Coordinates of C-alpha atoms in Angstrom, one line a residue:
Chain A
M1 CA 0.0 0.0 0.0
A2 CA 1.4 3.4 -0.9
F3 CA 0.3 6.6 0.9
D4 CA 0.8 9.9 -0.7
H5 CA 2.0 12.9 1.2
Q6 CA -1.5 14.5 1.6
T7 CA -3.0 11.4 3.1
L8 CA -0.2 11.1 5.7
V9 CA -0.5 14.8 6.6
A10 CA -4.3 14.5 6.9
F11 CA -4.0 11.5 9.1
S12 CA -1.3 12.9 11.4
K13 CA -3.2 16.1 11.8
S14 CA -6.5 14.5 12.7
W15 CA -5.0 11.6 14.7
G16 CA -3.0 14.0 16.8
L17 CA -6.1 16.0 17.6
F18 CA -8.2 13.0 18.6
Y19 CA -5.6 11.0 20.7
L20 CA -4.6 14.1 22.6
I21 CA -8.2 15.0 23.5
A22 CA -8.8 11.4 24.5
L23 CA -5.7 11.4 26.7
A24 CA -6.6 14.7 28.3
A25 CA -10.1 13.3 29.1
A26 CA -8.6 10.1 30.5
V27 CA -6.2 12.0 32.7
L28 CA -8.8 14.4 34.0
V29 CA -11.2 11.6 34.8
Y30 CA -8.4 9.7 36.6
A31 CA -7.2 12.7 38.6
L32 CA -10.7 13.9 39.5
W33 CA -12.4 10.5 40.1
P34 CA -13.9 10.9 43.6
S35 CA -12.8 7.5 45.0
N36 CA -9.2 8.3 44.1
R37 CA -9.2 11.2 46.5
K38 CA -8.2 9.1 49.6
R39 CA -5.3 7.5 47.7
F40 CA -4.0 10.9 46.6
D41 CA -4.3 12.5 50.0
Q42 CA -2.4 9.6 51.5
A43 CA 0.3 9.9 48.8
K44 CA 0.8 13.6 49.3
N45 CA 1.2 13.1 53.1
S46 CA 3.3 10.0 52.8
I47 CA 6.6 11.9 52.3
F48 CA 6.2 13.1 55.9
D49 CA 6.1 9.7 57.4
K50 CA 9.3 8.4 59.1
D51 CA 11.6 7.9 56.2
D52 CA 14.9 7.0 57.7
R53 CA 14.7 3.3 57.1
P54 CA 13.4 1.2 54.2
G55 CA 10.0 -0.5 54.8
E56 CA 9.7 -4.0 56.2
Chain B
M1 CA 32.6 3.6 48.4
V2 CA 34.3 0.2 47.5
S3 CA 33.9 -1.2 51.0
G4 CA 30.1 -0.9 50.7
L5 CA 30.2 -3.5 47.8
T6 CA 30.0 -7.2 48.4
V7 CA 32.9 -9.3 47.1
S8 CA 31.0 -10.4 44.0
E9 CA 30.0 -6.8 43.3
R10 CA 33.7 -5.8 43.6
R11 CA 34.6 -8.5 41.1
L12 CA 31.9 -7.2 38.8
A13 CA 33.3 -3.7 39.1
L14 CA 36.7 -5.0 38.1
V15 CA 35.3 -6.9 35.1
V16 CA 33.3 -4.0 33.8
S17 CA 36.1 -1.4 34.2
G18 CA 38.5 -4.0 32.7
L19 CA 36.2 -4.3 29.6
L20 CA 36.1 -0.5 29.5
A21 CA 39.9 -0.4 29.6
V22 CA 40.0 -2.8 26.7
C23 CA 37.6 -0.6 24.7
G24 CA 39.8 2.4 25.5
L25 CA 42.8 0.5 24.3
A26 CA 41.1 -0.5 21.1
M27 CA 40.0 3.1 20.5
A28 CA 43.6 4.2 21.1
V29 CA 45.0 1.7 18.6
V30 CA 42.5 1.9 15.7
G31 CA 42.1 5.6 16.1
R32 CA 45.8 6.4 16.4
N33 CA 45.7 8.7 13.4
D34 CA 42.7 10.5 14.7
L35 CA 41.4 12.3 17.7
L36 CA 39.5 9.1 18.5
G37 CA 42.9 7.8 19.6
T38 CA 43.3 10.6 22.2
H39 CA 39.8 9.8 23.6
G40 CA 40.9 6.1 23.7
F41 CA 43.7 7.1 26.1
V42 CA 41.2 9.1 28.1
V43 CA 38.9 6.1 28.5
L44 CA 41.9 3.9 29.2
A45 CA 43.2 6.2 31.9
F46 CA 39.8 6.6 33.4
S47 CA 39.1 2.9 33.7
L48 CA 42.6 2.1 35.0
G49 CA 41.9 4.7 37.7
I50 CA 38.7 2.9 38.6
I51 CA 40.4 -0.5 38.6
A52 CA 43.1 0.9 40.9
L53 CA 40.5 2.3 43.2
V54 CA 38.5 -1.0 43.4
A55 CA 41.7 -3.2 43.7
S56 CA 43.1 -1.1 46.6
R57 CA 40.1 -1.9 48.7
Y58 CA 39.4 -5.3 47.2
L59 CA 40.3 -7.2 50.4
D60 CA 38.3 -5.0 52.8
P61 CA 35.8 -6.8 54.9
E62 CA 32.4 -7.3 53.3
P63 CA 29.5 -5.0 54.4
S64 CA 27.3 -6.6 56.9
E65 CA 23.7 -7.8 56.3
E66 CA 22.7 -4.9 58.5
R67 CA 23.2 -2.6 55.5
L68 CA 20.0 -3.8 54.0
S69 CA 18.0 -2.1 56.8
H70 CA 19.4 1.3 55.6
Y71 CA 18.9 3.3 52.4
Y72 CA 21.9 3.2 50.1
D73 CA 23.0 6.8 50.1
E74 CA 26.7 6.6 49.1
P75 CA 26.1 7.3 45.4
T76 CA 23.9 10.3 46.3
K77 CA 26.7 11.8 48.4
V78 CA 29.3 11.4 45.7
G79 CA 26.8 12.7 43.1
I80 CA 26.3 15.9 45.1
V81 CA 30.0 16.5 45.3
L82 CA 30.4 15.8 41.5
A83 CA 27.5 18.1 40.8
M84 CA 29.2 20.9 42.7
V85 CA 32.5 20.3 40.9
W86 CA 30.8 20.5 37.5
A87 CA 28.9 23.6 38.6
V88 CA 32.1 25.4 39.4
V89 CA 33.8 24.2 36.2
G90 CA 30.8 24.8 33.9
M91 CA 29.9 28.3 35.3
F92 CA 33.6 29.3 35.2
F93 CA 33.6 28.6 31.5
G94 CA 30.2 30.4 31.3
V95 CA 31.8 33.6 32.7
W96 CA 34.7 33.2 30.4
V97 CA 32.6 32.7 27.3
A98 CA 30.5 35.7 28.2
A99 CA 33.6 37.8 28.7
L100 CA 34.8 36.7 25.3
L101 CA 32.0 38.5 23.7
A102 CA 32.8 41.7 25.4
W103 CA 36.6 41.3 25.1
P104 CA 37.4 39.0 22.1
D105 CA 41.1 38.9 22.9
L106 CA 40.5 36.6 25.9
T107 CA 41.2 33.5 23.8
F108 CA 44.9 34.3 24.2
D109 CA 45.4 32.9 20.7
A110 CA 44.8 29.4 21.8
A111 CA 42.6 27.3 19.5
W112 CA 41.0 25.4 22.4
A113 CA 39.9 28.7 24.0
S114 CA 38.0 29.9 20.9
F115 CA 34.3 30.8 21.4
G116 CA 33.0 27.8 19.5
R117 CA 34.9 25.4 21.7
I118 CA 34.4 26.7 25.2
R119 CA 30.8 27.6 24.6
P120 CA 29.7 23.9 24.5
V121 CA 32.0 23.2 27.4
H122 CA 29.9 25.7 29.3
T123 CA 26.5 24.4 28.2
S124 CA 27.3 20.7 28.6
G125 CA 29.2 21.4 31.8
V126 CA 26.2 23.1 33.5
I127 CA 23.4 21.1 31.9
F128 CA 24.8 17.6 31.9
G129 CA 27.7 17.9 34.4
F130 CA 25.9 20.0 37.1
G131 CA 22.3 19.3 36.3
G132 CA 22.7 15.7 35.4
N133 CA 24.7 14.8 38.5
A134 CA 22.3 16.6 40.7
L135 CA 19.4 14.8 39.0
I136 CA 21.0 11.4 39.5
A137 CA 21.9 12.1 43.1
T138 CA 18.5 13.5 44.1
S139 CA 16.6 10.9 42.1
F140 CA 18.3 8.0 44.0
H141 CA 17.4 9.8 47.3
V142 CA 13.8 10.6 46.4
L143 CA 13.2 7.2 44.8
Q144 CA 14.2 5.3 48.0
R145 CA 12.4 7.5 50.4
T146 CA 9.1 7.6 48.5
T147 CA 9.0 3.9 47.8
R148 CA 10.4 3.0 51.2
A149 CA 12.7 0.5 49.4
R150 CA 16.5 0.3 49.2
L151 CA 18.2 0.4 45.7
P152 CA 18.2 -3.0 44.2
D153 CA 22.0 -3.5 44.4
Q154 CA 25.1 -1.6 45.2
F155 CA 27.0 -1.9 41.9
S156 CA 24.6 -0.4 39.3
P157 CA 24.2 3.1 41.0
W158 CA 28.0 3.5 40.8
F159 CA 28.0 2.3 37.2
V160 CA 25.4 5.0 36.3
L161 CA 27.1 7.8 38.3
I162 CA 30.7 7.1 37.2
G163 CA 29.8 6.1 33.7
Y164 CA 27.8 9.2 33.3
N165 CA 30.7 11.3 34.4
L166 CA 33.0 9.5 31.9
F167 CA 30.5 10.7 29.3
C168 CA 30.8 14.3 30.5
V169 CA 34.6 14.1 30.5
L170 CA 34.6 12.8 27.0
A171 CA 32.2 15.5 25.9
A172 CA 34.1 18.4 27.5
S173 CA 37.6 17.2 26.4
G174 CA 36.3 16.5 22.9
Y175 CA 35.0 20.1 22.5
F176 CA 38.5 21.5 23.5
M177 CA 40.0 19.4 20.8
G178 CA 37.4 20.5 18.2
L179 CA 35.3 17.3 18.2
T180 CA 31.7 18.0 17.6
Q181 CA 28.8 16.7 15.6
S182 CA 27.4 20.3 15.5
K183 CA 24.1 19.6 17.1
E184 CA 23.3 22.0 19.8
Y185 CA 23.3 20.3 23.3
A186 CA 24.1 17.0 21.5
E187 CA 27.6 17.7 20.4
P188 CA 29.5 14.6 21.5
E189 CA 30.4 12.1 18.8
W190 CA 29.0 8.6 18.2
Y191 CA 31.2 6.6 20.6
A192 CA 30.4 8.8 23.5
D193 CA 26.7 8.7 22.5
L194 CA 26.7 4.9 22.4
W195 CA 28.3 4.8 25.9
L196 CA 25.6 7.1 27.2
V197 CA 22.9 4.8 25.9
I198 CA 24.3 1.9 28.0
V199 CA 24.6 4.1 31.1
W200 CA 21.1 5.4 30.7
V201 CA 19.5 2.1 30.2
V202 CA 21.0 0.9 33.5
Y203 CA 19.7 4.1 35.1
F204 CA 16.2 3.3 33.9
L205 CA 16.5 -0.3 35.1
I206 CA 17.5 0.9 38.6
Y207 CA 14.3 2.9 38.7
I208 CA 12.1 0.0 37.5
R209 CA 13.7 -2.5 39.8
T210 CA 13.3 -0.3 42.8
L211 CA 9.7 0.4 42.0
Q212 CA 9.1 -3.3 41.8
R213 CA 10.4 -3.6 45.4
R214 CA 8.4 -0.7 46.7
K215 CA 6.6 -0.9 50.1
E216 CA 4.5 2.1 49.4
P217 CA 1.4 1.2 47.3
H218 CA 1.2 4.5 45.4
I219 CA 4.0 5.8 43.3
Y220 CA 4.6 9.4 44.5
V221 CA 4.3 12.0 41.8
A222 CA 8.0 13.1 42.0
N223 CA 8.9 9.6 40.7
W224 CA 6.7 10.0 37.7
Y225 CA 8.6 13.1 36.7
Y226 CA 12.0 11.5 37.3
M227 CA 10.8 8.4 35.2
A228 CA 9.6 10.6 32.4
F229 CA 12.9 12.4 32.4
I230 CA 14.9 9.1 32.2
L231 CA 12.7 7.5 29.6
V232 CA 12.2 10.4 27.3
V233 CA 15.8 11.5 27.4
A234 CA 16.7 8.0 26.3
I235 CA 14.4 8.2 23.3
L236 CA 15.5 11.7 22.3
H237 CA 19.1 10.9 22.7
I238 CA 18.9 7.7 20.6
V239 CA 16.9 9.2 17.7
N240 CA 18.7 12.5 17.4
N241 CA 22.1 10.8 17.5
L242 CA 21.4 8.2 14.8
A243 CA 24.6 8.6 12.7
V244 CA 27.1 6.7 10.7
P245 CA 30.8 7.1 11.6
V246 CA 33.2 7.7 8.8
S247 CA 34.9 4.5 9.9
L248 CA 35.3 2.7 13.2
G249 CA 38.7 4.3 13.6
H250 CA 37.4 7.8 13.1
A251 CA 35.7 10.2 15.5
K252 CA 33.7 11.9 12.8
S253 CA 30.2 10.8 11.9
Y254 CA 27.4 11.9 9.6
S255 CA 23.8 12.2 10.7
L256 CA 21.3 9.7 9.3
F257 CA 18.9 12.6 8.5
S258 CA 19.6 15.4 6.0
G259 CA 18.5 19.0 5.5
V260 CA 15.2 20.1 7.1
Q261 CA 14.5 16.6 8.5
D262 CA 17.8 16.8 10.4
A263 CA 16.9 20.3 11.7
M264 CA 13.4 19.0 12.8
T265 CA 14.9 16.0 14.6
Q266 CA 17.5 18.2 16.3
W267 CA 14.9 20.7 17.6
W268 CA 12.5 17.9 18.5
Y269 CA 15.4 16.7 20.6
G270 CA 16.6 20.2 21.7
H271 CA 13.3 21.4 22.9
N272 CA 12.4 18.2 24.6
A273 CA 15.8 18.2 26.3
V274 CA 14.5 21.4 27.9
A275 CA 11.2 19.7 28.6
F276 CA 12.5 16.5 30.1
F277 CA 16.1 17.1 31.2
L278 CA 15.7 20.6 32.4
T279 CA 12.1 20.6 33.5
A280 CA 10.6 17.2 34.3
G281 CA 13.6 16.0 36.3
F282 CA 13.8 19.3 38.3
L283 CA 10.0 19.3 38.8
G284 CA 10.6 15.9 40.4
M285 CA 13.0 17.6 42.8
M286 CA 10.5 20.4 43.4
Y287 CA 7.6 18.0 44.2
Y288 CA 9.6 16.3 46.8
Y289 CA 12.0 18.8 48.4
L290 CA 9.7 21.8 48.4
P291 CA 6.9 20.2 50.5
K292 CA 9.4 18.4 52.6
R293 CA 11.3 21.6 53.5
A294 CA 8.2 23.7 53.9
G295 CA 6.7 21.0 56.1
R296 CA 3.4 21.1 54.1
P297 CA 2.1 18.6 51.6
I298 CA 1.8 19.8 48.0
F299 CA -1.2 22.1 47.6
S300 CA -3.0 19.9 45.1
Y301 CA -1.9 16.4 44.3
R302 CA -4.5 16.1 41.5
L303 CA -3.1 19.2 39.8
S304 CA 0.3 17.7 39.9
I305 CA -1.0 14.7 38.1
I306 CA -2.8 16.7 35.5
S307 CA 0.2 19.0 34.8
F308 CA 2.4 15.9 34.6
W309 CA 0.5 14.5 31.7
G310 CA 0.0 17.9 30.2
I311 CA 3.7 18.5 30.0
T312 CA 4.5 14.9 28.9
F313 CA 2.2 15.0 25.9
M314 CA 2.3 18.6 24.8
Y315 CA 6.1 19.3 24.9
M316 CA 6.6 16.6 22.3
W317 CA 5.1 18.8 19.7
A318 CA 6.6 22.1 20.6
G319 CA 10.2 21.8 19.1
S320 CA 9.3 23.1 15.7
H321 CA 8.9 26.6 17.0
H322 CA 12.7 26.8 16.8
L323 CA 12.3 26.6 13.0
H324 CA 9.9 29.5 12.2
Y325 CA 10.6 31.1 8.8
T326 CA 12.7 28.1 7.6
A327 CA 12.1 25.4 5.0
L328 CA 10.1 23.4 7.5
P329 CA 6.4 23.1 6.3
Q330 CA 4.3 26.0 7.5
W331 CA 1.8 23.7 9.2
V332 CA 4.5 22.0 11.3
Q333 CA 5.7 25.4 12.4
T334 CA 2.2 26.4 13.3
L335 CA 1.7 23.1 15.2
G336 CA 4.8 23.8 17.3
M337 CA 3.7 27.3 18.0
T338 CA 0.2 26.3 19.0
F339 CA 1.4 23.6 21.4
S340 CA 3.9 25.9 22.9
V341 CA 1.2 28.4 23.8
V342 CA -1.1 25.6 25.2
L343 CA 1.9 24.4 27.3
L344 CA 1.5 27.4 29.4
V345 CA -1.5 25.7 31.1
P346 CA 0.4 22.7 32.7
S347 CA 3.5 24.8 33.3
W348 CA 1.6 27.4 35.3
A349 CA -0.3 24.7 37.0
S350 CA 3.0 23.4 38.4
A351 CA 4.4 26.8 39.3
G352 CA 1.1 27.8 40.9
N353 CA 0.9 24.5 42.8
A354 CA 4.4 25.1 44.2
L355 CA 3.6 28.7 45.3
A356 CA 0.2 27.6 46.8
T357 CA 2.0 25.0 48.8
L358 CA 3.9 27.8 50.5
N359 CA 0.7 29.7 51.3
G360 CA 0.6 29.7 55.1
A361 CA 4.3 29.1 55.3
W362 CA 5.5 32.5 54.1
H363 CA 7.2 33.2 57.5
K364 CA 9.4 30.1 56.7
V365 CA 10.2 31.5 53.3
R366 CA 11.3 34.8 54.9
D367 CA 13.5 33.1 57.5
D368 CA 14.9 30.2 55.5
A369 CA 17.1 30.9 52.5
T370 CA 16.9 27.3 51.4
L371 CA 13.2 27.5 51.0
R372 CA 13.5 30.9 49.4
F373 CA 15.7 29.3 46.7
M374 CA 12.8 27.0 45.9
M375 CA 10.3 29.7 46.0
V376 CA 12.2 31.9 43.6
A377 CA 12.8 28.9 41.4
A378 CA 9.0 28.4 41.1
V379 CA 8.5 32.0 40.3
F380 CA 11.2 31.9 37.6
Y381 CA 9.6 28.7 36.3
G382 CA 6.4 30.5 35.8
L383 CA 8.1 33.6 34.3
S384 CA 10.3 31.8 31.8
T385 CA 7.5 29.4 30.6
F386 CA 5.3 32.4 30.0
E387 CA 8.1 34.0 28.1
G388 CA 8.8 30.8 26.2
S389 CA 5.2 30.5 25.1
F390 CA 5.2 34.1 24.0
M391 CA 8.4 33.8 22.1
A392 CA 7.1 30.7 20.2
I393 CA 4.5 32.9 18.6
R394 CA 5.7 33.4 15.0
A395 CA 5.3 37.2 15.0
V396 CA 7.3 37.6 18.3
N397 CA 9.8 35.0 17.1
S398 CA 10.6 37.2 14.0
L399 CA 11.9 39.8 16.4
S400 CA 13.5 37.5 19.0
H401 CA 15.1 34.7 17.0
Y402 CA 18.9 34.8 16.7
T403 CA 19.1 37.6 19.2
D404 CA 20.2 37.7 22.8
W405 CA 16.6 37.7 23.9
T406 CA 16.7 33.9 23.3
V407 CA 19.9 33.7 25.4
G408 CA 18.2 35.7 28.2
H409 CA 15.2 33.4 28.1
V410 CA 17.3 30.3 28.3
H411 CA 19.2 31.8 31.3
A412 CA 16.0 32.9 33.1
G413 CA 15.1 29.2 33.0
A414 CA 18.6 27.8 33.6
L415 CA 19.7 30.2 36.4
G416 CA 16.4 31.2 37.8
W417 CA 14.6 27.8 37.7
V418 CA 17.0 24.9 37.2
A419 CA 20.0 26.1 39.3
M420 CA 17.8 27.7 42.0
I421 CA 15.7 24.6 42.6
T422 CA 18.9 22.5 42.5
F423 CA 20.7 24.7 45.1
G424 CA 17.5 24.7 47.3
S425 CA 17.2 20.9 47.1
L426 CA 20.9 20.4 47.8
Y427 CA 20.9 22.7 50.8
A428 CA 18.0 20.6 52.1
L429 CA 19.6 17.3 51.2
V430 CA 23.2 17.8 52.3
P431 CA 22.4 18.0 56.1
W432 CA 20.2 15.0 55.8
M433 CA 22.8 13.0 53.9
W434 CA 25.7 13.8 56.3
K435 CA 23.5 13.6 59.4
Q436 CA 23.9 17.2 60.4
E437 CA 21.4 19.6 62.1
R438 CA 22.0 22.2 59.4
M439 CA 24.5 23.5 56.8
Y440 CA 27.9 24.5 58.0
S441 CA 26.9 28.2 57.6
P442 CA 23.3 29.4 57.2
A443 CA 24.8 32.9 56.6
L444 CA 26.6 31.6 53.6
V445 CA 23.4 30.1 52.2
E446 CA 21.9 33.6 52.6
V447 CA 25.0 35.1 50.8
H448 CA 24.6 32.6 48.0
F449 CA 20.9 33.3 47.6
W450 CA 21.5 37.0 47.1
L451 CA 24.4 36.5 44.8
A452 CA 22.4 34.1 42.7
L453 CA 19.3 36.3 42.6
T454 CA 21.2 39.5 41.8
G455 CA 23.3 37.7 39.2
T456 CA 20.2 36.3 37.5
I457 CA 18.4 39.6 37.4
I458 CA 21.4 41.5 36.0
Y459 CA 22.0 38.8 33.4
V460 CA 18.4 38.5 32.3
F461 CA 17.7 42.2 32.1
A462 CA 21.0 42.8 30.1
M463 CA 20.0 40.1 27.6
W464 CA 16.4 41.4 27.3
N465 CA 17.6 44.9 26.5
S466 CA 20.4 43.7 24.3
G467 CA 18.2 41.2 22.4
I468 CA 15.3 43.6 21.7
I469 CA 17.7 46.4 20.6
Q470 CA 19.5 43.9 18.4
G471 CA 16.2 42.6 16.8
L472 CA 14.9 46.1 16.2
M473 CA 18.2 47.3 14.6
W474 CA 18.2 44.3 12.3
R475 CA 14.7 45.1 11.0
T476 CA 14.9 48.9 10.7
Y477 CA 14.8 50.2 7.2
N478 CA 15.6 53.7 6.0
D479 CA 13.6 55.8 3.5
S480 CA 15.3 54.2 0.5
G481 CA 14.3 50.7 1.6
T482 CA 17.7 49.4 2.7
L483 CA 18.8 48.4 6.2
A484 CA 19.4 51.3 8.4
Y485 CA 22.1 49.6 10.5
S486 CA 25.0 47.3 9.5
F487 CA 25.6 44.2 11.5
I488 CA 28.6 45.8 13.2
D489 CA 26.4 48.7 14.3
S490 CA 24.3 46.3 16.3
L491 CA 27.4 44.6 17.6
V492 CA 28.7 47.9 19.0
A493 CA 25.3 48.6 20.6
M494 CA 25.6 45.2 22.4
H495 CA 28.9 45.9 24.1
P496 CA 27.6 47.4 27.4
Y497 CA 25.1 44.6 27.8
Y498 CA 27.8 42.0 27.2
I499 CA 29.8 43.5 30.0
A500 CA 26.7 43.6 32.3
R501 CA 26.0 39.9 31.4
T502 CA 29.6 39.0 32.4
V503 CA 29.1 40.7 35.7
G504 CA 25.7 38.9 36.3
G505 CA 27.3 35.6 35.4
L506 CA 30.3 36.3 37.6
L507 CA 28.0 36.9 40.6
F508 CA 26.1 33.7 39.9
F509 CA 29.4 31.8 39.6
A510 CA 30.6 33.3 42.9
G511 CA 27.5 32.0 44.5
A512 CA 28.2 28.5 43.3
V513 CA 31.7 28.8 44.7
V514 CA 30.3 29.8 48.1
A515 CA 27.9 26.9 47.9
S516 CA 30.7 24.4 47.2
Y517 CA 32.7 25.7 50.1
N518 CA 29.6 25.5 52.4
I519 CA 28.8 22.0 51.3
W520 CA 32.4 20.9 51.7
M521 CA 32.6 22.3 55.2
T522 CA 29.4 20.6 56.1
I523 CA 30.9 17.3 55.0
R524 CA 34.0 18.0 57.1
M525 CA 31.8 18.9 60.0
S526 CA 30.2 15.4 59.9
R527 CA 33.6 13.8 59.7
R528 CA 34.8 15.6 62.7
A529 CA 31.6 14.8 64.6
E530 CA 31.8 11.0 64.0
P531 CA 34.9 10.1 65.9
A532 CA 33.9 12.3 68.8
V533 CA 30.6 10.4 69.2
Q534 CA 32.3 7.1 69.1
G535 CA 34.9 8.3 71.5
A536 CA 32.3 9.6 73.9
A537 CA 30.7 6.1 74.2
D538 CA 34.1 4.4 74.7
M539 CA 35.4 6.7 77.4
P540 CA 34.6 7.0 81.1
A541 CA 32.7 10.0 82.2
A542 CA 34.7 13.2 81.7
V543 CA 36.4 14.9 84.5
A544 CA 34.4 17.8 85.8
I545 CA 35.6 21.0 84.3
V546 CA 34.4 23.1 87.2
P547 CA 35.6 21.4 90.5
G548 CA 32.8 20.2 92.6
E549 CA 30.4 20.0 89.7

């Protein structure tokens, strides 16, 4: 199969648009999903736990 | 450092540095009629030095099993020292190369001291030498603390740290000799590039293996930034350096790409080096050391995730803004410009997140120069990303491109953001690593802060003025439609700004020297303290100083 330049340009322009929008949506959903809140709160406070030894 | 290795790890170190010595010897032999041979001797001497170091301690007792209940911080400590050595070297050459523009005779008629050779020594010295070592050192520290797991073994961190510095030495010594593949920030030739790939893959594997062993269920966001930095820099480095050497006995190589494709690949690399080497990695530092030092969790963890993915996916497209008004297709330029403008969103999200974290801790910022370094870094991150988005707009770029404005923009990021966050993180990290209450001299941290801030402001303002005057002079036409100023006219107009820039750079360099002294004295302080503590436990209670006490 041979693609000409125009086809490739059209594909890359539209594909870039769609996959970036999809990714942005996925990231927003993941970050704002209510049940993830507890995990994120734990994570952001975890750096203040005792950190002078590796975990058991 | 050797006595921390087990016997089998010591043997592995000897085998690996032996193989490296053989490679160096081979390079010296096949490249004897070429500068490749000189680099062969450099590699040979370097690896023989490592062999001597390992062999001299080979018979030391093995480290006890007890070590596994501690984090492995030796490579971090050595990495901090190496970062400061490169900071002083790289910034020294920066001052020199800046002075060279104001006083061109400062080459002293030596070929190695010409502008084109010492300029990459400066850029690679500070970006890769100082920045890279600081990233490796802090990433090992942050990775272990946030996963609550020890590094997977003792050998590979040394391989990464020492191997990476061999790459830096090859790069810098090559530039002095005139070896370059003429790609900005990717000047080292093919054999050095191949070596860096090996080192970098091992670095990535350390990260993966430690994450596999983690005791903390969630991977803290700083690690995402560090991982993106390692992974993307590997991809960028490999693709941009695809090249065919003239022969295996020759240092010179030719790029696999040609013409505008080569330019596009180079700036895809170049701008993403800014994104992932100079931004993602240092954001990793910021997301750990800033909350830690301020004693407050990051303002919004969710925002940090969103800005992470924003930066990761949008930066990839921005590189073509370096090629406005070139043979690159117009739509590719527009694409780069658009993404550069949109990038402002995740960049400001990170900068705002950092500053909002400090909200409620401003009294600490006022009292603590270390935290102030980090605060100023976040401010400069916000300022220089705004400027970057602005300069990527085609109409603005027509004024700014090829002028000192670009140089000023880069240094607002490099001095104001990258170096400030690094110094802030190191000032927080050094007392933790060497088990001290504080730095040797908090007053010197304060001195360094003001030197660095003053230097940055003088530098950036000089380059803004200089660049805009330069750009305006280049585009001013007279009534008959010809250029109003010759190039030399614009050069004469630059002269006072070049002197100001040298002064600004000198202040910043002086700050780095002060920091090195302070860090070194902190290390000595810990060395003095150790025997005293042991001695105290061994000895009977001291005689009362005051009789009858």
